[in-house]
Short mmCIF file of C-alpha atoms in Angstrom, two decimals:
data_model
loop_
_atom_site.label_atom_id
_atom_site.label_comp_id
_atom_site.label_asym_id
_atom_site.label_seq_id
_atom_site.Cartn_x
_atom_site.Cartn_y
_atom_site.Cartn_z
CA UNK A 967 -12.26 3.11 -21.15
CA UNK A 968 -11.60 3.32 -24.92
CA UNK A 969 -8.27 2.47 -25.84
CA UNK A 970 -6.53 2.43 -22.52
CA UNK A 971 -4.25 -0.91 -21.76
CA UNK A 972 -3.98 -2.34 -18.55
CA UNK A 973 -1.63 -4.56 -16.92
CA UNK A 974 -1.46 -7.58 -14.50
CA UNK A 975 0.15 -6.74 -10.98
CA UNK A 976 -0.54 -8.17 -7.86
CA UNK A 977 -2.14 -5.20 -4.71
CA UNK A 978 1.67 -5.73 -3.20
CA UNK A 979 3.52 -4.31 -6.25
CA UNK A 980 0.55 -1.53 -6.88
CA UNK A 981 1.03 -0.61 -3.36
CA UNK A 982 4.75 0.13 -3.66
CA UNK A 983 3.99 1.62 -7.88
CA UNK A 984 2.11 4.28 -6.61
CA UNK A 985 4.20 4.81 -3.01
CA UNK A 986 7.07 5.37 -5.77
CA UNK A 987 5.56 7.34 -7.24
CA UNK A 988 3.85 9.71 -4.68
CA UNK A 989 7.81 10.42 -3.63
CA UNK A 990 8.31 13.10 -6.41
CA UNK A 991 4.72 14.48 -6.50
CA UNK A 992 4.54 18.37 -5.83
CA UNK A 993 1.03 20.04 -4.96
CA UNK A 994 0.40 22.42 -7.76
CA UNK A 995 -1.29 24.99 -5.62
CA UNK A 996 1.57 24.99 -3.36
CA UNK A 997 0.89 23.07 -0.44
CA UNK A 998 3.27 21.22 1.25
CA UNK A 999 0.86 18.51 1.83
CA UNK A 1000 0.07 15.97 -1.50
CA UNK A 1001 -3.47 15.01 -1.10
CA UNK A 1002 -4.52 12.12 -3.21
CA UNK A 1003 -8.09 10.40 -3.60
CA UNK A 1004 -8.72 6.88 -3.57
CA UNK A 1005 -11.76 6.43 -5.45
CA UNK A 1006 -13.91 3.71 -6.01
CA UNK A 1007 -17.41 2.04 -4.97
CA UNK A 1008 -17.28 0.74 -2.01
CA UNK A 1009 -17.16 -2.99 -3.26
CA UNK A 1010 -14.34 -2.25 -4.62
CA UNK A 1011 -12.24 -1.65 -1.60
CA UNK A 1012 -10.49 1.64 -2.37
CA UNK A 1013 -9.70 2.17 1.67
CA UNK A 1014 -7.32 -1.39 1.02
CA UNK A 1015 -5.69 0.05 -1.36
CA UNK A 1016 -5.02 3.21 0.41
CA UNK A 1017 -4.15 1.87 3.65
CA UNK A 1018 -1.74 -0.97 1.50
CA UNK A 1019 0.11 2.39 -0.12
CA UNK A 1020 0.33 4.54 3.46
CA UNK A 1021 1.93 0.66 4.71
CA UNK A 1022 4.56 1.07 1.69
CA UNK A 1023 5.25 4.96 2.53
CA UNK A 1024 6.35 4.42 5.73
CA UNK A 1025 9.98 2.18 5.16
CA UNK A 1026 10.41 5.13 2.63
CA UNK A 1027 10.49 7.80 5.26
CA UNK A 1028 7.10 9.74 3.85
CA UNK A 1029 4.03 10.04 6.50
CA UNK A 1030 0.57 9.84 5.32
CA UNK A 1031 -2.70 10.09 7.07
CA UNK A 1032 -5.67 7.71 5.54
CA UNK A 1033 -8.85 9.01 6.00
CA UNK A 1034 -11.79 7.97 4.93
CA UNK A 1035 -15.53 9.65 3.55
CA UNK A 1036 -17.20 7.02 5.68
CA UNK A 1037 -16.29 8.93 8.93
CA UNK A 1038 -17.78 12.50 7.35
CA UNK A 1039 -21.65 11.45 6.50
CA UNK A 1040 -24.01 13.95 7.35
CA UNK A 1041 -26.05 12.85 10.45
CA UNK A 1042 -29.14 10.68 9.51
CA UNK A 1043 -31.95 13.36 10.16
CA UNK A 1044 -30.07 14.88 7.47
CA UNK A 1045 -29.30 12.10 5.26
CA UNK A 1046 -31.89 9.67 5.33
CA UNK A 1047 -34.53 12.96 5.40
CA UNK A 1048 -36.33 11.56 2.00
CA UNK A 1049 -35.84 7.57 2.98
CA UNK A 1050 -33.79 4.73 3.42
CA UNK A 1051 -32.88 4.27 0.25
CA UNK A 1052 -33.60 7.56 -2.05
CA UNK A 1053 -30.70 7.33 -4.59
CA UNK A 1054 -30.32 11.05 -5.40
CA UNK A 1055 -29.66 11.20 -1.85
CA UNK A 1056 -26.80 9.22 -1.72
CA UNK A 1057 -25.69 10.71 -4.59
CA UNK A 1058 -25.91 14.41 -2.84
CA UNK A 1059 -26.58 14.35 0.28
CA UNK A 1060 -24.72 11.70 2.11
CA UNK A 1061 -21.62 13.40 2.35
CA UNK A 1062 -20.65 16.06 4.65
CA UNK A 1063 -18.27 18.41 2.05
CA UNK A 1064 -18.18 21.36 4.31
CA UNK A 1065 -16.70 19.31 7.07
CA UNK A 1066 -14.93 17.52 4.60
CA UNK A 1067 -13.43 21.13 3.35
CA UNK A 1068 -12.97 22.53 6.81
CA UNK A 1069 -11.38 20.28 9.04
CA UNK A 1070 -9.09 17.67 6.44
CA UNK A 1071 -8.25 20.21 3.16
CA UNK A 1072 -8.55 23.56 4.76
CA UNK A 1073 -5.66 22.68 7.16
CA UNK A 1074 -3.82 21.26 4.18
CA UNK A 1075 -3.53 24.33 2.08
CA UNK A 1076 -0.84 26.90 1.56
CA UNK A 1077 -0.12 28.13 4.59
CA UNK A 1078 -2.47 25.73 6.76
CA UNK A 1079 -1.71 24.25 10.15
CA UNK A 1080 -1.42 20.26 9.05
CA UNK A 1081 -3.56 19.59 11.79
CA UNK A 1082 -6.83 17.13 9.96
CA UNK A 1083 -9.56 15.66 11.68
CA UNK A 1084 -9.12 12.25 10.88
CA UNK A 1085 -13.53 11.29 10.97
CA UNK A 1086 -16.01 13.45 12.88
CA UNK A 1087 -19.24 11.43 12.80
CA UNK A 1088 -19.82 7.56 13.21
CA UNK A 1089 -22.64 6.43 10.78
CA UNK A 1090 -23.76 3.60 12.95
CA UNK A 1091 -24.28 5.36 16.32
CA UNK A 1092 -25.27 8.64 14.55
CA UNK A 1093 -22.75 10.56 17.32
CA UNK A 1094 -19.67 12.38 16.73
CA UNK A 1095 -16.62 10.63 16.84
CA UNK A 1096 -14.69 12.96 19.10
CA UNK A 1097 -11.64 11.78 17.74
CA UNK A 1098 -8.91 14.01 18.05
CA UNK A 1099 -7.07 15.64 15.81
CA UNK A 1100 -4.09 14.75 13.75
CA UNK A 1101 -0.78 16.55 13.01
CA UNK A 1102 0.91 15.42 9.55
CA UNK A 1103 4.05 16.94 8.86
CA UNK A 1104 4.77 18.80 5.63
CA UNK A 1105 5.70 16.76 3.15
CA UNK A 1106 3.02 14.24 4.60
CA UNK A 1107 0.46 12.80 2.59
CA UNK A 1108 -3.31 12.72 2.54
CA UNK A 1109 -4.57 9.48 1.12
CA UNK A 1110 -8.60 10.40 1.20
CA UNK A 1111 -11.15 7.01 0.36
CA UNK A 1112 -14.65 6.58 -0.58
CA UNK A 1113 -17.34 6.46 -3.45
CA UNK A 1114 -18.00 9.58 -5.52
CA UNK A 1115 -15.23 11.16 -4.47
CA UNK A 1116 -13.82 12.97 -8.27
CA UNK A 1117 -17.35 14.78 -8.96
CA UNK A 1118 -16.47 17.60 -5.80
CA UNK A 1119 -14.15 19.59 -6.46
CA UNK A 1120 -11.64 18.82 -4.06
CA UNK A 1121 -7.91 19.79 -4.43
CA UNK A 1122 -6.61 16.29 -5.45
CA UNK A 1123 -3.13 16.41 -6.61
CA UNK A 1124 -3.47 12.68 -7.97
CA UNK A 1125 -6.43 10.48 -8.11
CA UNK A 1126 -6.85 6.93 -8.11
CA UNK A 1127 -10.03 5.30 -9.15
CA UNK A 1128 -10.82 1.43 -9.05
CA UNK A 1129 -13.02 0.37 -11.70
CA UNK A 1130 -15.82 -1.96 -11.69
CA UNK A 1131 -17.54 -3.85 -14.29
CA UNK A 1132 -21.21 -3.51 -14.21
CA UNK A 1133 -21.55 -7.17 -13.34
CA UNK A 1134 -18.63 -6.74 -10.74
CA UNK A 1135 -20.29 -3.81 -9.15
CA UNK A 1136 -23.43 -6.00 -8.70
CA UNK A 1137 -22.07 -9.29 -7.68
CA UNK A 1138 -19.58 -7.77 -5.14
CA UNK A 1139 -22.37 -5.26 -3.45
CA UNK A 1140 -24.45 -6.89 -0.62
CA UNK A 1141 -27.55 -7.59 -1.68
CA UNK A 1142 -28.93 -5.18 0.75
CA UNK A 1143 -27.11 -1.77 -0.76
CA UNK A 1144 -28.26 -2.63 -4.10
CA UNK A 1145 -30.55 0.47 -4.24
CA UNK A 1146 -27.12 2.24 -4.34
CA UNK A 1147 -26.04 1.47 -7.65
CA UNK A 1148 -27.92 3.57 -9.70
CA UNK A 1149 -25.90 5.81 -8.40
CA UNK A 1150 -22.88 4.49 -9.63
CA UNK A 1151 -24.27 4.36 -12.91
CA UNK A 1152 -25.06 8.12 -12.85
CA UNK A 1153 -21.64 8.78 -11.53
CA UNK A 1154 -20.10 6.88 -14.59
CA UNK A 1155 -22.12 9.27 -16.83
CA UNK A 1156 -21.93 12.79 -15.23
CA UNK A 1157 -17.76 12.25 -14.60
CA UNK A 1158 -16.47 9.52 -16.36
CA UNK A 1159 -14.14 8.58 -13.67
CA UNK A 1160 -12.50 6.33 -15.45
CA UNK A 1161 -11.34 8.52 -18.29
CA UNK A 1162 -10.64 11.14 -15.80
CA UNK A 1163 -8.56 9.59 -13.00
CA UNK A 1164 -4.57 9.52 -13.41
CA UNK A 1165 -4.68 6.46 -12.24
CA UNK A 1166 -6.58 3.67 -13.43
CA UNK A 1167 -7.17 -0.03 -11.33
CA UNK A 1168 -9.21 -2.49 -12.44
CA UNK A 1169 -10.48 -4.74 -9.44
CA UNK A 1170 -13.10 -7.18 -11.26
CA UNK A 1171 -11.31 -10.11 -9.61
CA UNK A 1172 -10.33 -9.05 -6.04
CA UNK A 1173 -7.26 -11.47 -6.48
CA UNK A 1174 -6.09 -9.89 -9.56
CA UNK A 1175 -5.96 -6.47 -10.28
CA UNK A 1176 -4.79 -4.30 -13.12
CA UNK A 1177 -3.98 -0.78 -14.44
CA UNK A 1178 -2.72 1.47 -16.64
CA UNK A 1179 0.12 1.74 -15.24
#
């Protein structure tokens, strides 16, 4: 993290900082549709803090769509095709980016329909979802959540990435998805996404978070 200062604020006031601030921000490619990531480990919670922001959005007149990486894993022949718990897999081969790509940024670009697929497989019955899809207006936003998410190269036009301490990371995963967090530790090395995110939130305590503001 280097020299960068964070400050005290409670999820509440974060929510409505960056709802603020996603009022004035303009796609650089063009779109009409602001697409921002909501990055973070899973312990971490980033889908609260995303669904918290699109809650703030709305009494300002600005639609947003949450959607999440959880409902675009590949299917499990696919995924769990080297084991259970193979690390490099989770790290590149859980998620589905060419569904990811196709049916929720594709429709978002210049000149695209609006119309996103808000999940299109359910991890825990290994089905599609069928769920249908989603119209959001231009000027609407895309909050996107998961783990991972800034080492694709998806057209984010801000990111958000809440940061765990080592020990955080490890106390706050279940003991059971431990074998995950090598990953994290890779992902910290290869993309730094905490010097690389515009926006900064530490969540050691769960109760009190921080950023940068």
């Amino acid at each position: 993290m280097g020299g960068v200062r964070l400050q005290a604020i409670t999820w509440e006031r974060l929510a409505d900082r960056l709802a603020e601030r996603l009022l004035d921000l303009k796609p650089g490619d063009g779109s009409p549709w602001p697409r921002i990531a909501f990055d973070g480990a899973p312990a971490a919670r980033p889908g609260d803090l995303a669904e918290r922001v699109a809650e703030a959005l709305r009494p300002l007149g600005r639609p947003s769509l949450v959607v999440g990486t959880g409902g675009f894993l590949r299917p499990a022949s696919l995924r769990l095709e080297h084991g259970h718990r193979d690390v490099d897999s989770y790290y590149d081969g859980w998620l589905d980016t060419g569904a990811l790509w196709r049916e929720v940024f594709g429709p978002l670009e210049p000149g695209g329909d609006g119309h996103v697929l808000p999940d299109l497989w359910d991890p825990a019955t290994d089905r599609a979802t069928r769920s249908a899809y989603v119209r959001l207006p231009p000027g609407g936003l895309l909050l996107l959540h998961g783990p991972l998410l800034l080492r694709h190269w998806f057209p984010f036009d801000l990111t958000v990435h809440l940061l765990l301490s080592p020990g955080a990371l490890h106390r706050r995963t279940p003991e059971a998805d431990h074998w995950t967090l090598p990953a994290f530790d890779r992902y910290e090395t290869e993309t730094d996404p905490a010097g690389t995110a515009d926006v900064l939130v530490r969540a050691d305590d769960p109760r009190r978070p921080a950023w940068n503001g």
